[in-house]
Tab-separated table of C-alpha atoms in Angstrom:
chain	number	residue	atom	x	y	z
A	1	MET	CA	71.834	7.978	3.324
A	2	THR	CA	70.176	7.334	7.657
A	3	GLY	CA	66.370	7.994	7.824
A	4	THR	CA	65.305	6.380	11.168
A	5	PRO	CA	67.748	7.607	13.549
A	6	GLY	CA	70.248	3.456	13.601
A	7	ARG	CA	68.862	1.936	10.537
A	8	PRO	CA	70.038	3.444	7.487
A	9	ASP	CA	67.798	3.268	4.298
A	10	ARG	CA	69.987	1.632	2.579
A	11	VAL	CA	72.786	-0.683	3.329
A	12	VAL	CA	76.337	-1.129	1.277
A	13	LEU	CA	76.622	-4.576	1.149
A	14	LEU	CA	80.782	-5.067	1.476
A	15	ASN	CA	81.314	-8.377	2.359
A	16	PRO	CA	81.229	-11.434	-0.107
A	17	GLY	CA	77.895	-12.375	-1.403
A	18	PRO	CA	75.075	-11.943	-0.337
A	19	VAL	CA	74.983	-8.306	-2.882
A	20	ASN	CA	73.455	-5.107	-3.094
A	21	VAL	CA	71.488	-6.168	-6.201
A	22	HIS	CA	69.619	-4.723	-9.165
A	23	ASP	CA	65.669	-3.435	-8.178
A	24	LEU	CA	65.011	-5.676	-10.901
A	25	VAL	CA	66.454	-8.999	-9.092
A	26	ARG	CA	64.727	-7.752	-6.063
A	27	ALA	CA	61.251	-7.404	-8.063
A	28	ALA	CA	61.105	-10.749	-10.167
A	29	LEU	CA	61.610	-12.423	-6.200
A	30	THR	CA	57.501	-10.058	-6.111
A	31	GLY	CA	56.015	-12.655	-8.789
A	32	PRO	CA	53.463	-14.926	-8.239
A	33	ASP	CA	53.049	-18.050	-5.709
A	34	GLU	CA	53.781	-21.598	-8.566
A	35	CYS	CA	54.108	-24.530	-8.421
A	36	HIS	CA	57.527	-26.217	-9.703
A	37	ARG	CA	55.949	-29.315	-10.786
A	38	GLU	CA	54.621	-27.165	-13.359
A	39	PRO	CA	55.080	-26.785	-16.750
A	40	GLU	CA	56.317	-22.917	-17.165
A	41	THR	CA	58.558	-23.740	-13.962
A	42	GLN	CA	59.981	-26.080	-15.242
A	43	ALA	CA	60.993	-24.709	-18.405
A	44	LEU	CA	62.322	-22.131	-16.554
A	45	LEU	CA	65.160	-24.945	-15.248
A	46	GLY	CA	66.464	-25.737	-18.457
A	47	THR	CA	66.192	-21.309	-19.611
A	48	VAL	CA	68.882	-20.220	-16.264
A	49	GLY	CA	70.796	-23.715	-16.994
A	50	GLY	CA	71.243	-22.255	-21.012
A	51	LYS	CA	71.766	-19.144	-19.171
A	52	ILE	CA	74.630	-20.339	-17.388
A	53	THR	CA	76.353	-22.070	-19.390
A	54	ARG	CA	76.726	-19.221	-21.279
A	55	VAL	CA	78.004	-17.228	-18.862
A	56	CYS	CA	80.708	-19.544	-18.303
A	57	GLY	CA	81.692	-19.363	-21.878
A	58	ALA	CA	80.234	-22.502	-23.816
A	59	ASP	CA	77.315	-23.745	-25.938
A	60	PRO	CA	74.156	-25.330	-24.260
A	61	ASP	CA	74.786	-28.042	-27.069
A	62	SER	CA	77.672	-29.499	-25.373
A	63	HIS	CA	77.767	-28.410	-21.902
A	64	ALA	CA	74.933	-28.734	-19.271
A	65	ALA	CA	74.026	-26.826	-16.008
A	66	VAL	CA	72.376	-28.454	-13.233
A	67	LEU	CA	71.625	-25.735	-10.455
A	68	LEU	CA	71.123	-26.771	-6.728
A	69	THR	CA	68.572	-24.762	-3.897
A	70	GLY	CA	71.899	-24.309	-1.431
A	71	SER	CA	74.712	-21.875	-0.706
A	72	GLY	CA	77.346	-22.672	-3.084
A	73	THR	CA	78.835	-24.812	-1.003
A	74	ALA	CA	75.956	-27.071	-1.637
A	75	ALA	CA	76.839	-27.039	-5.689
A	76	LEU	CA	80.855	-27.979	-4.865
A	77	GLU	CA	79.799	-30.397	-2.484
A	78	ALA	CA	77.289	-31.931	-4.869
A	79	VAL	CA	80.483	-31.540	-7.576
A	80	VAL	CA	83.685	-33.646	-5.121
A	81	SER	CA	81.137	-35.991	-3.507
A	82	SER	CA	79.864	-37.954	-7.061
A	83	VAL	CA	82.183	-37.201	-9.220
A	84	VAL	CA	85.769	-38.589	-8.148
A	85	PRO	CA	85.244	-42.678	-8.720
A	86	ALA	CA	85.614	-44.419	-6.076
A	87	ASP	CA	89.031	-45.749	-7.577
A	88	GLY	CA	90.166	-42.390	-7.655
A	89	ARG	CA	91.795	-40.503	-5.761
A	90	LEU	CA	91.636	-36.069	-6.131
A	91	LEU	CA	94.715	-33.777	-5.452
A	92	VAL	CA	93.450	-30.430	-4.210
A	93	LEU	CA	95.399	-27.874	-4.672
A	94	ASP	CA	95.198	-25.068	-0.895
A	95	ASN	CA	96.382	-21.660	-1.145
A	96	GLY	CA	93.309	-20.259	1.508
A	97	HIS	CA	89.831	-21.014	3.218
A	98	TYR	CA	88.450	-23.238	1.092
A	99	GLY	CA	90.916	-24.762	-0.149
A	100	GLU	CA	90.507	-26.291	2.807
A	101	ARG	CA	87.128	-27.026	2.316
A	102	LEU	CA	87.746	-28.955	-0.383
A	103	LEU	CA	89.415	-30.559	1.529
A	104	ARG	CA	86.619	-31.059	4.720
A	105	ILE	CA	84.692	-31.766	1.847
A	106	THR	CA	86.990	-35.393	0.838
A	107	ASP	CA	87.124	-36.056	4.691
A	108	VAL	CA	83.291	-35.842	5.007
A	109	HIS	CA	83.016	-38.473	2.572
A	110	GLY	CA	86.211	-40.574	2.915
A	111	ILE	CA	87.196	-38.992	-0.689
A	112	ALA	CA	90.697	-40.130	-1.199
A	113	CYS	CA	92.793	-37.658	-1.514
A	114	VAL	CA	95.822	-35.489	-2.400
A	115	ARG	CA	97.068	-32.359	-0.586
A	116	LEU	CA	99.341	-29.252	-2.619
A	117	GLU	CA	99.531	-27.068	0.282
A	118	PHE	CA	101.301	-23.791	-0.546
A	119	GLY	CA	100.089	-21.663	2.148
A	120	TRP	CA	98.259	-18.995	2.902
A	121	ALA	CA	98.194	-15.734	0.718
A	122	ALA	CA	100.757	-18.273	-1.757
A	123	PRO	CA	101.173	-18.175	-5.640
A	124	LEU	CA	100.187	-21.544	-6.610
A	125	ASP	CA	103.488	-23.254	-7.621
A	126	LEU	CA	101.818	-25.142	-11.362
A	127	GLU	CA	105.591	-26.810	-11.913
A	128	ALA	CA	104.999	-28.201	-8.620
A	129	VAL	CA	101.302	-29.175	-9.950
A	130	GLU	CA	102.587	-30.885	-12.436
A	131	GLN	CA	105.118	-33.255	-11.112
A	132	ALA	CA	102.521	-34.067	-8.399
A	133	ILE	CA	100.307	-35.254	-11.429
A	134	ALA	CA	103.112	-37.282	-13.161
A	135	ALA	CA	104.425	-38.983	-10.070
A	136	ASP	CA	101.146	-40.297	-9.143
A	137	ALA	CA	98.793	-42.329	-11.633
A	138	GLY	CA	96.144	-42.701	-9.437
A	139	ILE	CA	95.225	-39.015	-9.228
A	140	THR	CA	91.833	-38.375	-11.308
A	141	HIS	CA	90.809	-35.497	-10.836
A	142	VAL	CA	92.091	-32.346	-10.154
A	143	ALA	CA	89.832	-29.447	-8.048
A	144	VAL	CA	91.197	-26.005	-7.141
A	145	VAL	CA	89.357	-22.499	-6.161
A	146	HIS	CA	89.494	-19.648	-8.377
A	147	HIS	CA	88.824	-16.522	-6.400
A	148	GLU	CA	89.850	-17.567	-2.276
A	149	THR	CA	88.458	-15.016	-1.184
A	150	SER	CA	90.255	-15.279	1.808
A	151	THR	CA	92.806	-14.312	0.446
A	152	GLY	CA	91.639	-12.194	-1.622
A	153	MET	CA	93.635	-14.545	-4.740
A	154	LEU	CA	92.722	-15.206	-7.897
A	155	ASN	CA	94.458	-17.686	-8.799
A	156	PRO	CA	95.308	-19.163	-12.543
A	157	VAL	CA	92.889	-21.587	-14.565
A	158	ARG	CA	94.060	-21.344	-17.593
A	159	GLU	CA	97.331	-22.407	-17.474
A	160	LEU	CA	96.012	-24.699	-15.007
A	161	GLY	CA	93.558	-25.543	-16.818
A	162	ALA	CA	96.678	-26.335	-20.000
A	163	LEU	CA	99.249	-28.680	-17.491
A	164	VAL	CA	96.151	-30.716	-16.293
A	165	ALA	CA	94.368	-31.484	-19.898
A	166	ARG	CA	98.243	-32.245	-20.732
A	167	HIS	CA	97.988	-35.243	-18.080
A	168	GLY	CA	94.537	-36.897	-18.565
A	169	ARG	CA	93.002	-35.447	-15.415
A	170	SER	CA	90.284	-33.964	-14.988
A	171	LEU	CA	89.532	-30.381	-13.765
A	172	ILE	CA	86.910	-28.983	-11.013
A	173	VAL	CA	87.200	-25.098	-10.370
A	174	ASP	CA	84.817	-23.433	-7.654
A	175	ALA	CA	84.089	-20.253	-9.169
A	176	ILE	CA	81.577	-19.760	-6.273
A	177	SER	CA	83.166	-16.044	-5.569
A	178	SER	CA	84.973	-15.152	-9.563
A	179	LEU	CA	82.151	-15.786	-11.442
A	180	GLY	CA	80.618	-13.265	-13.421
A	181	ALA	CA	83.242	-10.955	-12.830
A	182	GLU	CA	86.583	-12.643	-13.520
A	183	ASP	CA	88.110	-13.342	-17.030
A	184	LEU	CA	87.008	-17.279	-17.071
A	185	ASP	CA	85.972	-19.414	-20.063
A	186	VAL	CA	85.202	-23.593	-19.052
A	187	VAL	CA	85.792	-24.880	-23.018
A	188	ARG	CA	89.198	-22.391	-23.783
A	189	ASP	CA	90.212	-23.057	-20.459
A	190	ARG	CA	89.961	-27.049	-20.023
A	191	ILE	CA	87.332	-26.913	-17.179
A	192	ASP	CA	85.553	-30.135	-16.853
A	193	TRP	CA	83.287	-29.141	-13.625
A	194	CYS	CA	82.178	-25.280	-13.071
A	195	VAL	CA	80.617	-24.642	-9.500
A	196	GLY	CA	78.977	-20.666	-8.428
A	197	THR	CA	76.662	-19.231	-7.460
A	198	ALA	CA	74.154	-17.104	-7.461
A	199	ASN	CA	74.619	-14.870	-4.856
A	200	LYS	CA	78.339	-13.457	-5.506
A	201	CYS	CA	79.334	-11.672	-8.899
A	202	LEU	CA	76.618	-12.906	-10.715
A	203	GLU	CA	73.987	-10.453	-8.317
A	204	GLY	CA	71.322	-13.016	-7.417
A	205	MET	CA	69.442	-13.984	-4.556
A	206	PRO	CA	71.025	-16.700	-1.783
A	207	GLY	CA	69.454	-19.970	-2.686
A	208	ILE	CA	71.024	-21.183	-5.821
A	209	SER	CA	74.272	-22.976	-7.107
A	210	PHE	CA	74.893	-25.070	-10.275
A	211	VAL	CA	77.445	-26.410	-11.591
A	212	CYS	CA	78.316	-26.042	-15.554
A	213	ALA	CA	80.172	-29.499	-17.266
A	214	PRO	CA	79.819	-31.030	-20.879
A	215	ARG	CA	76.928	-33.087	-21.504
A	216	GLU	CA	79.660	-36.540	-21.682
A	217	ARG	CA	80.529	-35.581	-18.528
A	218	PHE	CA	77.098	-35.539	-16.770
A	219	GLU	CA	76.186	-38.750	-18.839
A	220	ALA	CA	79.670	-40.144	-17.308
A	221	LEU	CA	78.550	-39.931	-13.495
A	222	ALA	CA	75.704	-42.731	-14.320
A	223	ASP	CA	78.854	-45.293	-13.534
A	224	VAL	CA	79.973	-43.545	-11.168
A	225	PRO	CA	78.264	-45.176	-7.131
A	226	ALA	CA	76.536	-42.701	-5.250
A	227	ARG	CA	77.679	-41.094	-2.740
A	228	THR	CA	75.091	-38.982	-1.576
A	229	PHE	CA	71.093	-38.368	-1.879
A	230	TYR	CA	70.202	-35.044	-2.627
A	231	LEU	CA	73.320	-33.884	-3.776
A	232	ASP	CA	73.808	-36.688	-6.193
A	233	LEU	CA	75.220	-34.871	-9.423
A	234	SER	CA	74.071	-37.950	-11.663
A	235	ALA	CA	70.502	-38.134	-10.464
A	236	ASN	CA	69.924	-34.855	-10.642
A	237	TYR	CA	71.261	-33.969	-14.289
A	238	ARG	CA	68.919	-37.098	-15.187
A	239	ALA	CA	65.919	-35.040	-14.073
A	240	GLN	CA	66.283	-31.650	-14.328
A	241	VAL	CA	68.709	-31.140	-17.888
A	242	LEU	CA	67.330	-35.169	-19.338
A	243	LYS	CA	63.663	-35.261	-18.193
A	244	GLY	CA	63.498	-31.210	-18.352
A	245	SER	CA	61.903	-31.680	-14.501
A	246	PRO	CA	63.538	-30.816	-11.504
A	247	GLN	CA	64.453	-33.294	-8.910
A	248	PHE	CA	62.939	-32.347	-6.071
A	249	THR	CA	61.574	-28.281	-4.790
A	250	PRO	CA	63.594	-25.706	-6.332
A	251	ALA	CA	63.474	-22.333	-4.487
A	252	VAL	CA	61.876	-20.637	-6.868
A	253	GLN	CA	61.403	-17.302	-7.017
A	254	ILE	CA	65.508	-17.784	-6.018
A	255	LEU	CA	65.285	-19.143	-9.417
A	256	ARG	CA	62.842	-16.293	-11.098
A	257	ALA	CA	64.758	-14.282	-9.506
A	258	LEU	CA	68.472	-15.404	-10.645
A	259	ASP	CA	66.043	-15.492	-13.890
A	260	THR	CA	66.765	-10.952	-13.977
A	261	ALA	CA	70.478	-11.756	-13.024
A	262	LEU	CA	71.712	-13.444	-16.014
A	263	ASP	CA	70.081	-11.473	-17.984
A	264	LEU	CA	70.844	-8.006	-16.828
A	265	THR	CA	74.599	-10.462	-16.856
A	266	LEU	CA	74.839	-11.282	-20.425
A	267	ALA	CA	73.380	-7.759	-21.247
A	268	GLU	CA	76.966	-5.694	-19.666
A	269	GLY	CA	78.884	-8.326	-20.220
A	270	VAL	CA	81.522	-10.316	-18.532
A	271	ALA	CA	84.042	-8.463	-19.960
A	272	ALA	CA	82.426	-5.037	-19.092
A	273	ARG	CA	82.306	-6.722	-14.925
A	274	THR	CA	84.817	-7.109	-14.554
A	275	ALA	CA	86.339	-3.264	-15.534
A	276	ARG	CA	83.081	-2.080	-13.721
A	277	TYR	CA	84.451	-3.486	-10.960
A	278	GLY	CA	87.605	-3.017	-11.160
A	279	ALA	CA	87.182	0.649	-11.538
A	280	ARG	CA	85.838	-0.114	-7.467
A	281	ALA	CA	88.596	-2.034	-6.526
A	282	ALA	CA	91.233	0.495	-7.251
A	283	GLU	CA	88.885	3.361	-5.213
A	284	ILE	CA	88.341	1.814	-2.101
A	285	ARG	CA	92.562	0.290	-2.842
A	286	ALA	CA	93.250	3.677	-4.140
A	287	GLY	CA	91.440	5.129	-0.627
A	288	LEU	CA	93.017	2.792	1.746
A	289	GLU	CA	96.454	3.810	0.528
A	290	GLU	CA	95.667	7.183	1.332
A	291	ARG	CA	95.321	6.343	4.201
A	292	GLY	CA	98.794	4.118	5.342
A	293	ILE	CA	96.627	1.438	5.470
A	294	GLU	CA	98.741	-1.580	4.184
A	295	LEU	CA	97.074	-3.999	1.921
A	296	LEU	CA	97.591	-7.792	1.950
A	297	LEU	CA	98.451	-9.267	-1.705
A	298	PRO	CA	101.329	-7.596	-4.852
A	299	PRO	CA	99.052	-6.176	-7.217
A	300	GLU	CA	99.348	-8.873	-9.806
A	301	GLN	CA	98.041	-11.677	-8.006
A	302	ARG	CA	94.388	-10.120	-6.796
A	303	ALA	CA	90.574	-10.126	-8.052
A	304	HIS	CA	88.742	-7.765	-8.729
A	305	SER	CA	85.965	-8.268	-6.792
A	306	ILE	CA	87.826	-7.945	-2.768
A	307	THR	CA	90.244	-6.282	-1.942
A	308	ASN	CA	92.450	-7.439	1.997
A	309	ALA	CA	93.833	-4.641	4.418
A	310	HIS	CA	95.817	-5.113	7.533
A	311	LEU	CA	93.997	-3.855	10.181
A	312	SER	CA	95.640	-0.241	11.706
A	313	ASN	CA	95.511	2.348	14.408
A	314	GLY	CA	94.983	-0.323	16.906
A	315	MET	CA	91.085	-0.461	16.225
A	316	SER	CA	90.060	-4.300	16.383
A	317	TYR	CA	88.040	-5.860	13.953
A	318	ASP	CA	84.666	-6.000	15.820
A	319	GLU	CA	85.044	-1.519	16.481
A	320	LEU	CA	85.584	-0.554	12.867
A	321	HIS	CA	82.609	-3.114	12.133
A	322	ASP	CA	80.979	-2.068	15.017
A	323	GLY	CA	81.402	1.480	13.915
A	324	LEU	CA	80.707	1.652	10.141
A	325	LYS	CA	77.609	-0.535	9.752
A	326	GLU	CA	75.878	2.075	12.350
A	327	HIS	CA	76.614	4.104	9.224
A	328	GLY	CA	75.511	1.683	7.087
A	329	TYR	CA	78.167	-0.084	5.668
A	330	VAL	CA	78.794	-3.931	6.519
A	331	ILE	CA	82.823	-5.494	6.123
A	332	TYR	CA	83.952	-8.722	5.922
A	333	ALA	CA	86.120	-10.487	8.450
A	334	THR	CA	88.339	-13.093	7.718
A	335	GLN	CA	89.810	-16.571	8.880
A	336	GLU	CA	92.049	-16.858	11.781
A	337	LYS	CA	94.724	-17.278	10.107
A	338	SER	CA	95.093	-14.191	8.179
A	339	ALA	CA	94.608	-12.582	12.499
A	340	GLY	CA	94.637	-8.303	12.150
A	341	VAL	CA	92.938	-9.078	7.994
A	342	PHE	CA	89.415	-7.652	7.392
A	343	ARG	CA	87.678	-7.492	4.038
A	344	LEU	CA	86.088	-4.877	1.808
A	345	ALA	CA	84.331	-6.777	-1.281
A	346	ASN	CA	83.183	-4.870	-3.972
A	347	MET	CA	80.642	-7.309	-5.747
A	348	GLY	CA	77.530	-6.253	-6.464
A	349	ARG	CA	75.592	-2.895	-7.719
A	350	LEU	CA	78.456	-0.890	-6.463
A	351	THR	CA	78.625	3.422	-7.438
A	352	GLY	CA	81.523	6.009	-6.682
A	353	ASP	CA	79.249	7.444	-4.114
A	354	ASP	CA	78.704	4.369	-2.373
A	355	ILE	CA	82.478	4.088	-1.318
A	356	ALA	CA	82.635	7.598	-1.397
A	357	GLY	CA	80.732	7.742	1.459
A	358	PHE	CA	82.395	4.714	2.819
A	359	PHE	CA	85.199	6.433	3.301
A	360	ARG	CA	83.887	8.939	5.523
A	361	ALA	CA	82.264	6.568	7.486
A	362	PHE	CA	85.747	5.254	7.162
A	363	ASP	CA	86.988	8.044	8.987
A	364	GLU	CA	84.584	9.296	11.138
A	365	VAL	CA	84.979	6.035	12.682
A	366	VAL	CA	88.792	5.745	12.812
A	367	ALA	CA	88.676	9.493	14.603
A	368	ARG	CA	85.923	7.975	17.246
A	369	TYR	CA	88.629	5.286	18.317
A	370	ALA	CA	91.344	6.717	17.217
A	371	PRO	CA	91.990	9.152	21.147
A	372	SER	CA	91.764	5.314	22.754
A	373	HIS	CA	93.566	4.181	21.677
A	374	SER	CA	96.542	6.321	21.594
């Protein structure tokens, strides 16, 4: 693990994106310089968009994907700011930090919003959701986070999609931390707007995010006045999908890397990746429980790609983080409402040896600090 003292040869990323990637993905970044207005680069947009729609469970003939240069939040803001009409209203289902992020986006753009708050680490109450929709005819859209990484909770988008469709409303799903690793199908789950990113469970590089939706939904945006310029989803759709050319300069090298990452995703299959991630998560959870560390959620609520656990042994997060980083392992903090909790993600190209090495380092760090906290 360690070459030069203090400089591990390989850093194992246990944060929820960016992730450790396949060598082929990294190699894709080193291709030749290219102009984004040339035919081969423009064709890449369509190729990548088609692969994204397939990962989402859709047919490229019925669905399309719009790519944006920016993190997953850019694509999420593009959807929220673009699809809710001036006389519409968004129902936000909030049970964590990223549910709150949806609210902040609506506030910035002055979008009418109804918040249904369940509390951090609390599961969605679908009966309460149905009551809220039925009681307010002005709600046109419903937004939810599929994998709420602030707690590690997986929200039930399949049941929610059926519920929202039954009431004739439109469902927006933040699948930024789930797409590629969880059971999600935009057609089966009745998801109208699916938001994803390259650098989490698709195992690409950071810098590209996207929106997958039925083509008819994109077409209908022509009647919704734009609230933004760069993130105007309708304008980007018309440029990329209808005209075959990016509206603005994309991160071409990151797009090449995503193309390779999508090939690897499709070759492995989402179900197989879910199983791979699940195996790594099981190793992490077993190792934590063997050490008497309490996990945040019950098993049935956990996603396959992250584990949130309570700090123990009297250690602060900074002590644990900094000690592990010396050994080449990067963990992640959580937000203020989950103080005393740390996160271990197993997205990306992690192995059983990586997890075993992590726990050897973990034990060394705990032993180092234990005397000072006893």
